[in-house]
Coordinates of N, CA, C and O in Angstrom, one line a residue:
M272 N 49.5 40.3 117.8 CA 49.4 38.8 117.8 C 50.0 38.3 116.5 O 49.7 38.8 115.4
G273 N 50.8 37.3 116.6 CA 51.4 36.7 115.4 C 50.4 36.0 114.6 O 49.3 35.6 115.0
D274 N 50.7 35.8 113.3 CA 49.8 35.2 112.3 C 49.5 33.8 112.8 O 48.3 33.4 112.7
E275 N 50.5 33.0 113.2 CA 50.2 31.6 113.6 C 49.2 31.6 114.9 O 48.3 30.8 114.9
K276 N 49.5 32.5 115.8 CA 48.6 32.5 117.0 C 47.2 32.9 116.6 O 46.2 32.4 117.1
M277 N 47.0 33.9 115.7 CA 45.7 34.3 115.2 C 45.0 33.1 114.5 O 43.8 32.8 114.8
R278 N 45.8 32.4 113.7 CA 45.2 31.2 113.0 C 44.8 30.1 114.0 O 43.8 29.4 113.9
F279 N 45.6 30.0 115.1 CA 45.3 29.0 116.2 C 44.0 29.4 116.8 O 43.1 28.5 117.0
N280 N 43.8 30.6 117.1 CA 42.5 31.1 117.7 C 41.4 30.9 116.8 O 40.3 30.5 117.2
Q281 N 41.6 31.1 115.5 CA 40.5 30.8 114.5 C 40.2 29.3 114.4 O 39.0 29.0 114.3
M282 N 41.2 28.5 114.6 CA 41.0 27.1 114.6 C 40.1 26.7 115.8 O 39.2 25.9 115.6
L283 N 40.5 27.2 116.9 CA 39.7 26.9 118.1 C 38.3 27.3 118.0 O 37.3 26.6 118.4
E284 N 38.1 28.5 117.5 CA 36.7 29.0 117.3 C 35.9 28.2 116.3 O 34.8 27.9 116.6
A285 N 36.6 27.7 115.2 CA 35.9 26.9 114.3 C 35.6 25.5 114.9 O 34.5 25.0 114.7
L286 N 36.5 25.0 115.7 CA 36.2 23.7 116.3 C 35.1 23.8 117.3 O 34.2 23.0 117.3
M287 N 35.1 24.9 118.1 CA 34.0 25.1 119.1 C 32.7 25.3 118.4 O 31.6 24.8 118.9
A288 N 32.7 26.0 117.3 CA 31.4 26.3 116.5 C 30.9 24.9 116.0 O 29.7 24.7 116.0
F289 N 31.8 24.1 115.6 CA 31.4 22.7 115.1 C 30.8 21.9 116.2 O 29.7 21.3 116.1
V290 N 31.5 21.9 117.3 CA 31.0 21.1 118.5 C 29.6 21.7 119.0 O 28.7 20.9 119.2
D291 N 29.5 23.0 119.0 CA 28.3 23.7 119.4 C 27.1 23.3 118.5 O 26.0 23.1 118.9
A292 N 27.4 23.3 117.2 CA 26.4 22.9 116.2 C 25.9 21.5 116.3 O 24.7 21.2 116.3
I293 N 26.8 20.6 116.6 CA 26.5 19.2 116.8 C 25.6 19.1 118.1 O 24.6 18.4 118.1
N294 N 26.1 19.7 119.1 CA 25.4 19.6 120.4 C 24.0 20.2 120.3 O 23.0 19.7 120.8
A295 N 23.9 21.3 119.6 CA 22.6 22.0 119.4 C 21.6 21.1 118.7 O 20.4 21.0 119.0
S296 N 22.1 20.4 117.7 CA 21.2 19.5 116.9 C 20.8 18.3 117.7 O 19.8 17.6 117.3
H297 N 21.4 18.0 118.7 CA 21.1 16.8 119.5 C 20.7 17.1 121.0 O 20.4 16.2 121.8
S298 N 20.5 18.4 121.3 CA 20.3 18.8 122.7 C 19.0 18.3 123.3 O 18.9 18.0 124.5
K299 N 18.0 18.1 122.5 CA 16.7 17.5 123.0 C 16.6 16.1 122.7 O 15.6 15.5 122.9
G300 N 17.6 15.5 122.1 CA 17.6 14.1 121.8 C 17.1 13.9 120.4 O 16.5 14.8 119.8
V301 N 17.3 12.7 119.9 CA 16.8 12.3 118.5 C 16.0 11.0 118.7 O 16.3 10.2 119.5
R302 N 15.0 10.9 117.9 CA 14.1 9.8 118.1 C 14.6 8.5 117.5 O 14.2 7.4 117.9
F303 N 15.4 8.5 116.5 CA 15.9 7.3 115.8 C 14.9 6.2 115.6 O 15.0 5.1 116.0
G304 N 13.8 6.6 114.9 CA 12.8 5.7 114.5 C 11.8 5.3 115.6 O 11.0 4.4 115.4
T305 N 11.9 5.9 116.8 CA 11.1 5.5 117.9 C 10.3 6.8 118.4 O 10.6 7.9 117.8
D306 N 9.5 6.7 119.4 CA 8.8 7.8 120.0 C 9.6 8.4 121.1 O 9.1 9.2 121.9
I307 N 10.8 7.8 121.4 CA 11.6 8.1 122.5 C 12.7 9.0 122.1 O 13.5 8.8 121.2
R308 N 12.9 10.1 122.9 CA 14.1 11.0 122.6 C 15.3 10.3 123.2 O 15.3 10.0 124.4
I309 N 16.4 10.2 122.4 CA 17.6 9.5 122.8 C 18.8 10.5 122.6 O 18.9 11.0 121.5
H310 N 19.6 10.6 123.6 CA 20.7 11.5 123.6 C 22.0 10.8 123.0 O 22.0 9.5 123.0
P311 N 22.9 11.5 122.5 CA 24.1 10.9 121.9 C 24.8 9.8 122.7 O 25.1 8.7 122.2
A312 N 25.0 10.1 124.0 CA 25.7 9.0 124.8 C 24.8 7.8 124.9 O 25.3 6.7 124.9
E313 N 23.5 8.0 125.0 CA 22.6 6.9 125.1 C 22.6 6.0 123.8 O 22.6 4.8 123.9
I314 N 22.5 6.7 122.6 CA 22.4 5.9 121.4 C 23.8 5.2 121.1 O 23.8 4.1 120.6
H315 N 24.9 5.7 121.6 CA 26.1 5.0 121.4 C 26.3 3.9 122.4 O 26.9 2.9 122.1
T316 N 25.6 4.0 123.5 CA 25.6 2.8 124.4 C 24.7 1.8 123.8 O 25.0 0.6 123.9
I317 N 23.5 2.2 123.3 CA 22.7 1.2 122.6 C 23.4 0.5 121.5 O 23.3 -0.7 121.3
A318 N 24.2 1.2 120.7 CA 24.9 0.6 119.6 C 25.9 -0.4 120.1 O 26.1 -1.4 119.5
A319 N 26.6 0.0 121.2 CA 27.6 -0.9 121.7 C 26.9 -2.2 122.3 O 27.5 -3.3 122.1
I320 N 25.8 -2.1 122.9 CA 25.0 -3.3 123.3 C 24.6 -4.1 122.1 O 24.7 -5.3 122.1
G321 N 24.1 -3.4 121.1 CA 23.7 -4.1 119.9 C 24.7 -4.9 119.2 O 24.5 -6.0 118.7
M322 N 26.0 -4.5 119.3 CA 27.1 -5.2 118.7 C 27.5 -6.4 119.6 O 28.3 -7.2 119.2
N323 N 27.1 -6.3 120.9 CA 27.5 -7.3 121.9 C 26.4 -7.7 122.8 O 26.4 -7.6 124.0
Q324 N 25.3 -8.2 122.2 CA 24.1 -8.6 123.0 C 24.5 -9.5 124.1 O 25.3 -10.5 123.9
G325 N 24.1 -9.3 125.3 CA 24.4 -10.1 126.4 C 25.7 -9.7 127.1 O 26.2 -10.4 128.0
V326 N 26.2 -8.5 126.8 CA 27.5 -8.0 127.4 C 27.2 -7.7 128.8 O 26.1 -7.3 129.3
S327 N 28.3 -7.8 129.6 CA 28.2 -7.5 131.0 C 28.4 -6.0 131.2 O 29.0 -5.3 130.3
L328 N 28.0 -5.4 132.3 CA 28.2 -4.0 132.6 C 29.7 -3.7 132.6 O 30.1 -2.6 132.1
T329 N 30.5 -4.5 133.2 CA 31.9 -4.3 133.3 C 32.6 -4.2 132.0 O 33.3 -3.3 131.6
R330 N 32.2 -5.2 131.1 CA 32.8 -5.2 129.8 C 32.4 -4.0 128.9 O 33.2 -3.5 128.2
L331 N 31.1 -3.7 129.0 CA 30.6 -2.6 128.3 C 31.3 -1.3 128.7 O 31.6 -0.4 127.9
A332 N 31.5 -1.1 130.0 CA 32.1 0.1 130.5 C 33.6 0.2 129.9 O 34.0 1.3 129.5
E333 N 34.2 -1.0 129.9 CA 35.6 -1.0 129.3 C 35.5 -0.6 127.8 O 36.4 0.2 127.4
N334 N 34.6 -1.2 127.1 CA 34.5 -0.9 125.7 C 34.2 0.5 125.4 O 34.7 1.1 124.4
L335 N 33.3 1.2 126.2 CA 33.0 2.6 126.0 C 34.0 3.5 126.7 O 33.9 4.7 126.5
K336 N 34.9 3.0 127.4 CA 35.9 3.8 128.1 C 35.3 4.8 129.1 O 35.6 6.0 129.1
I337 N 34.3 4.3 129.9 CA 33.7 5.1 130.9 C 33.6 4.3 132.2 O 33.8 3.1 132.2
S338 N 33.4 5.0 133.3 CA 33.3 4.3 134.6 C 32.1 3.5 134.7 O 31.0 3.8 134.1
K339 N 32.1 2.4 135.6 CA 31.0 1.6 135.8 C 29.8 2.4 136.4 O 28.7 2.2 136.0
P340 N 30.1 3.3 137.4 CA 29.0 4.1 137.9 C 28.3 5.0 136.9 O 27.1 5.1 136.8
T341 N 29.1 5.6 136.0 CA 28.5 6.4 134.9 C 27.6 5.5 134.0 O 26.5 5.9 133.6
L342 N 28.2 4.3 133.6 CA 27.4 3.4 132.8 C 26.2 2.9 133.5 O 25.1 2.8 132.9
S343 N 26.3 2.6 134.8 CA 25.1 2.1 135.5 C 24.0 3.1 135.5 O 22.8 2.8 135.3
E344 N 24.3 4.4 135.6 CA 23.2 5.5 135.6 C 22.6 5.5 134.2 O 21.4 5.7 134.0
R345 N 23.5 5.4 133.2 CA 23.0 5.5 131.8 C 22.1 4.3 131.5 O 21.0 4.4 130.9
I346 N 22.5 3.1 132.0 CA 21.7 1.9 131.7 C 20.3 2.0 132.5 O 19.3 1.6 131.9
K347 N 20.4 2.6 133.6 CA 19.1 2.8 134.4 C 18.1 3.6 133.6 O 16.9 3.3 133.5
I348 N 18.6 4.7 132.9 CA 17.8 5.6 132.1 C 17.3 4.8 130.9 O 16.1 4.9 130.5
L349 N 18.2 4.0 130.2 CA 17.8 3.3 129.0 C 16.8 2.2 129.4 O 15.9 1.9 128.6
V350 N 16.9 1.5 130.5 CA 15.9 0.6 131.0 C 14.6 1.3 131.2 O 13.5 0.8 130.8
G351 N 14.6 2.4 131.8 CA 13.4 3.2 132.1 C 12.7 3.7 130.8 O 11.5 3.8 130.8
K352 N 13.5 3.9 129.8 CA 13.0 4.3 128.5 C 12.5 3.1 127.7 O 11.9 3.3 126.6
G353 N 12.7 1.9 128.2 CA 12.3 0.7 127.5 C 13.2 0.3 126.3 O 12.7 -0.4 125.4
L354 N 14.4 0.7 126.3 CA 15.3 0.5 125.2 C 16.3 -0.7 125.5 O 16.9 -1.3 124.6
V355 N 16.6 -0.9 126.7 CA 17.5 -1.9 127.2 C 16.9 -2.7 128.3 O 16.1 -2.2 129.1
E356 N 17.2 -4.0 128.4 CA 16.8 -4.8 129.5 C 18.0 -5.5 130.1 O 19.0 -5.8 129.4
K357 N 17.9 -5.7 131.4 CA 18.9 -6.4 132.2 C 18.4 -7.8 132.4 O 17.3 -8.0 132.7
R358 N 19.3 -8.8 132.3 CA 19.0 -10.2 132.6 C 20.1 -10.7 133.5 O 21.2 -10.4 133.4
K359 N 19.6 -11.6 134.4 CA 20.6 -12.3 135.2 C 21.6 -13.1 134.4 O 21.1 -13.8 133.4
N360 N 22.8 -13.1 134.7 CA 23.8 -13.9 134.1 C 23.7 -15.3 134.6 O 23.9 -15.6 135.8
P361 N 23.4 -16.3 133.7 CA 23.2 -17.7 134.2 C 24.5 -18.3 134.8 O 24.4 -19.2 135.7
E362 N 25.6 -17.7 134.5 CA 26.9 -18.3 135.0 C 27.3 -17.6 136.3 O 28.2 -18.1 137.0
D363 N 26.8 -16.4 136.5 CA 27.2 -15.6 137.7 C 25.9 -14.9 138.2 O 25.6 -13.8 137.7
R364 N 25.2 -15.4 139.2 CA 23.9 -14.9 139.6 C 24.0 -13.5 140.1 O 23.0 -12.8 140.1
K365 N 25.2 -13.0 140.5 CA 25.3 -11.6 140.9 C 25.4 -10.6 139.8 O 25.1 -9.5 139.9
A366 N 25.8 -11.1 138.6 CA 26.1 -10.3 137.5 C 24.8 -10.2 136.6 O 24.0 -11.1 136.6
V367 N 24.7 -9.1 135.8 CA 23.7 -9.0 134.8 C 24.2 -8.9 133.4 O 25.4 -8.5 133.3
T368 N 23.4 -9.3 132.5 CA 23.8 -9.0 131.1 C 22.8 -8.0 130.5 O 21.7 -7.9 131.0
L369 N 23.3 -7.4 129.4 CA 22.5 -6.3 128.9 C 22.0 -6.7 127.4 O 22.8 -7.2 126.6
W370 N 20.8 -6.4 127.2 CA 20.1 -6.8 125.9 C 19.3 -5.6 125.4 O 18.7 -4.9 126.2
L371 N 19.2 -5.5 124.1 CA 18.3 -4.5 123.5 C 16.9 -5.0 123.5 O 16.7 -6.2 123.1
T372 N 15.9 -4.2 123.8 CA 14.5 -4.5 123.6 C 14.2 -4.3 122.1 O 15.0 -3.8 121.4
P373 N 13.0 -4.7 121.7 CA 12.7 -4.4 120.3 C 12.8 -2.9 119.9 O 13.3 -2.6 118.8
E374 N 12.4 -2.0 120.8 CA 12.5 -0.6 120.6 C 14.0 -0.2 120.5 O 14.4 0.7 119.7
G375 N 14.8 -0.8 121.4 CA 16.2 -0.6 121.4 C 16.9 -1.0 120.0 O 17.7 -0.3 119.5
K376 N 16.4 -2.2 119.5 CA 16.9 -2.6 118.3 C 16.5 -1.7 117.1 O 17.3 -1.4 116.2
K377 N 15.3 -1.2 117.2 CA 14.8 -0.3 116.2 C 15.7 1.0 116.2 O 16.1 1.5 115.2
A378 N 15.9 1.5 117.4 CA 16.8 2.7 117.5 C 18.2 2.5 117.0 O 18.7 3.3 116.3
D379 N 18.7 1.3 117.3 CA 20.1 0.9 116.8 C 20.1 0.9 115.3 O 21.0 1.4 114.7
Q380 N 19.1 0.3 114.7 CA 19.0 0.2 113.2 C 18.9 1.6 112.6 O 19.6 1.9 111.6
H381 N 18.1 2.5 113.2 CA 17.9 3.8 112.6 C 19.2 4.7 112.9 O 19.5 5.5 112.0
H382 N 19.9 4.4 113.9 CA 21.2 5.1 114.2 C 22.2 4.7 113.1 O 22.9 5.5 112.6
T383 N 22.2 3.4 112.8 CA 23.1 2.9 111.7 C 22.7 3.6 110.4 O 23.6 4.1 109.6
L384 N 21.4 3.7 110.1 CA 21.0 4.4 108.9 C 21.4 5.9 108.9 O 21.8 6.4 107.9
H385 N 21.3 6.5 110.0 CA 21.7 7.9 110.2 C 23.2 8.1 109.8 O 23.5 9.0 109.1
H386 N 24.0 7.2 110.3 CA 25.4 7.2 110.0 C 25.7 7.0 108.5 O 26.5 7.7 107.9
E387 N 24.9 6.1 107.9 CA 25.0 5.9 106.4 C 24.6 7.1 105.7 O 25.3 7.5 104.7
E388 N 23.6 7.8 106.1 CA 23.2 9.1 105.5 C 24.2 10.2 105.6 O 24.5 10.9 104.7
L389 N 24.8 10.2 106.8 CA 25.9 11.2 107.1 C 27.1 10.9 106.1 O 27.6 11.9 105.6
Y390 N 27.4 9.7 106.0 CA 28.5 9.3 105.1 C 28.2 9.7 103.7 O 29.0 10.3 103.0
A391 N 27.0 9.4 103.2 CA 26.6 9.8 101.8 C 26.7 11.3 101.6 O 27.1 11.7 100.6
T392 N 26.2 12.0 102.6 CA 26.3 13.5 102.5 C 27.7 14.0 102.5 O 28.1 14.9 101.7
F393 N 28.5 13.4 103.4 CA 30.0 13.7 103.4 C 30.6 13.5 102.0 O 31.3 14.3 101.5
R394 N 30.3 12.3 101.5 CA 30.9 11.8 100.2 C 30.5 12.8 99.1 O 31.2 13.2 98.2
Q395 N 29.2 13.2 99.1 CA 28.7 14.1 98.1 C 29.3 15.5 98.2 O 29.7 16.1 97.2
Y396 N 29.5 15.9 99.4 CA 30.1 17.3 99.7 C 31.6 17.3 99.2 O 32.0 18.2 98.6
F397 N 32.3 16.3 99.7 CA 33.8 16.3 99.4 C 34.2 15.6 98.1 O 35.3 15.8 97.7
G398 N 33.3 14.8 97.6 CA 33.6 14.2 96.3 C 34.9 13.3 96.3 O 35.1 12.5 97.2
E399 N 35.7 13.6 95.3 CA 36.9 12.8 95.2 C 37.9 12.9 96.3 O 38.8 12.1 96.5
E400 N 37.8 14.0 97.1 CA 38.7 14.2 98.2 C 38.2 13.6 99.5 O 38.9 13.7 100.5
S401 N 37.1 12.8 99.4 CA 36.5 12.2 100.7 C 37.5 11.4 101.4 O 37.7 11.6 102.7
S402 N 38.2 10.5 100.8 CA 39.1 9.6 101.5 C 40.3 10.4 102.2 O 40.6 10.1 103.3
Q403 N 40.8 11.4 101.4 CA 41.9 12.2 102.0 C 41.3 13.0 103.2 O 42.0 13.2 104.2
K404 N 40.1 13.5 103.1 CA 39.5 14.3 104.2 C 39.3 13.5 105.4 O 39.5 13.9 106.5
I405 N 38.8 12.2 105.2 CA 38.6 11.3 106.3 C 39.9 11.1 107.1 O 40.0 11.2 108.3
D406 N 41.0 10.8 106.3 CA 42.3 10.6 106.9 C 42.8 11.9 107.7 O 43.3 11.8 108.8
L407 N 42.6 13.0 107.0 CA 43.1 14.3 107.6 C 42.3 14.6 108.9 O 42.9 14.9 109.9
F408 N 41.0 14.5 108.8 CA 40.1 14.8 110.0 C 40.4 13.8 111.1 O 40.5 14.2 112.3
T409 N 40.5 12.5 110.8 CA 40.8 11.5 111.8 C 42.1 11.8 112.5 O 42.2 11.9 113.8
R410 N 43.1 12.0 111.8 CA 44.5 12.3 112.3 C 44.4 13.6 113.2 O 44.9 13.7 114.3
S411 N 43.7 14.7 112.6 CA 43.7 15.9 113.3 C 42.9 15.8 114.6 O 43.3 16.3 115.6
F412 N 41.8 15.1 114.6 CA 41.0 15.0 115.8 C 41.7 14.2 116.9 O 41.7 14.5 118.1
Q413 N 42.4 13.1 116.4 CA 43.2 12.3 117.4 C 44.3 13.2 118.0 O 44.5 13.1 119.2
E414 N 45.0 14.0 117.2 CA 46.0 14.8 117.7 C 45.4 15.9 118.7 O 46.0 16.2 119.7
L415 N 44.3 16.4 118.3 CA 43.7 17.4 119.2 C 43.2 16.8 120.5 O 43.3 17.4 121.6
M416 N 42.8 15.6 120.5 CA 42.4 14.9 121.7 C 43.7 14.7 122.6 O 43.6 14.9 123.8
L417 N 44.8 14.3 122.0 CA 46.0 14.2 122.8 C 46.4 15.6 123.3 O 46.8 15.7 124.5
F418 N 46.3 16.6 122.5 CA 46.6 18.0 122.9 C 45.7 18.4 124.1 O 46.2 18.9 125.1
G419 N 44.4 18.1 124.0 CA 43.5 18.4 125.1 C 43.8 17.7 126.4 O 43.7 18.3 127.4
K420 N 44.3 16.5 126.3 CA 44.6 15.7 127.5 C 45.9 16.4 128.1 O 46.0 16.5 129.3
D421 N 46.8 16.8 127.3 CA 48.1 17.4 127.8 C 47.8 18.8 128.4 O 48.4 19.2 129.4
A422 N 46.8 19.5 127.8 CA 46.5 20.9 128.3 C 45.4 20.9 129.3 O 45.0 22.0 129.8
D423 N 45.0 19.7 129.8 CA 43.8 19.6 130.7 C 44.0 20.2 132.0 O 43.1 20.4 132.7
G424 N 45.2 20.5 132.4 CA 45.5 21.0 133.8 C 45.1 22.5 134.0 O 45.3 23.0 135.0
H425 N 44.6 23.1 132.9 CA 44.2 24.5 133.0 C 42.7 24.7 133.2 O 41.9 24.0 132.6
D426 N 42.4 25.7 134.1 CA 40.9 26.0 134.3 C 40.5 27.2 133.4 O 41.2 28.0 133.1

């Protein structure tokens, strides 16, 4: 196996180990300042609603780049957990708007704090190279996402 191909396989292994570590740390959900376990997709939905209180299901699905049926299921779970509430849209009686409950707001605030702590840890770890690392990782992950979409035809 050529050196580049071996390094490619090492890169894939490192990437998968990173993804596995993140998934393992969130597999049972995180409480984010509440007594409720919240999974990554759920907390990012909460954060998106928090930034757009009163958003419609359609608009939120567009913002999150997911299908309306997927989002509807997620909202159903979040409503059941007492983190999100649906309200009738006064301008369109068929439509609903989405709002965070007090517990949802608390989770959103703790999620923001979590990201601030992650940034502080990142900054401490990489020091003066933080800015360059952010640019490098962002560019690399974006390129890998494009690569993944192009290579997606393989089982």
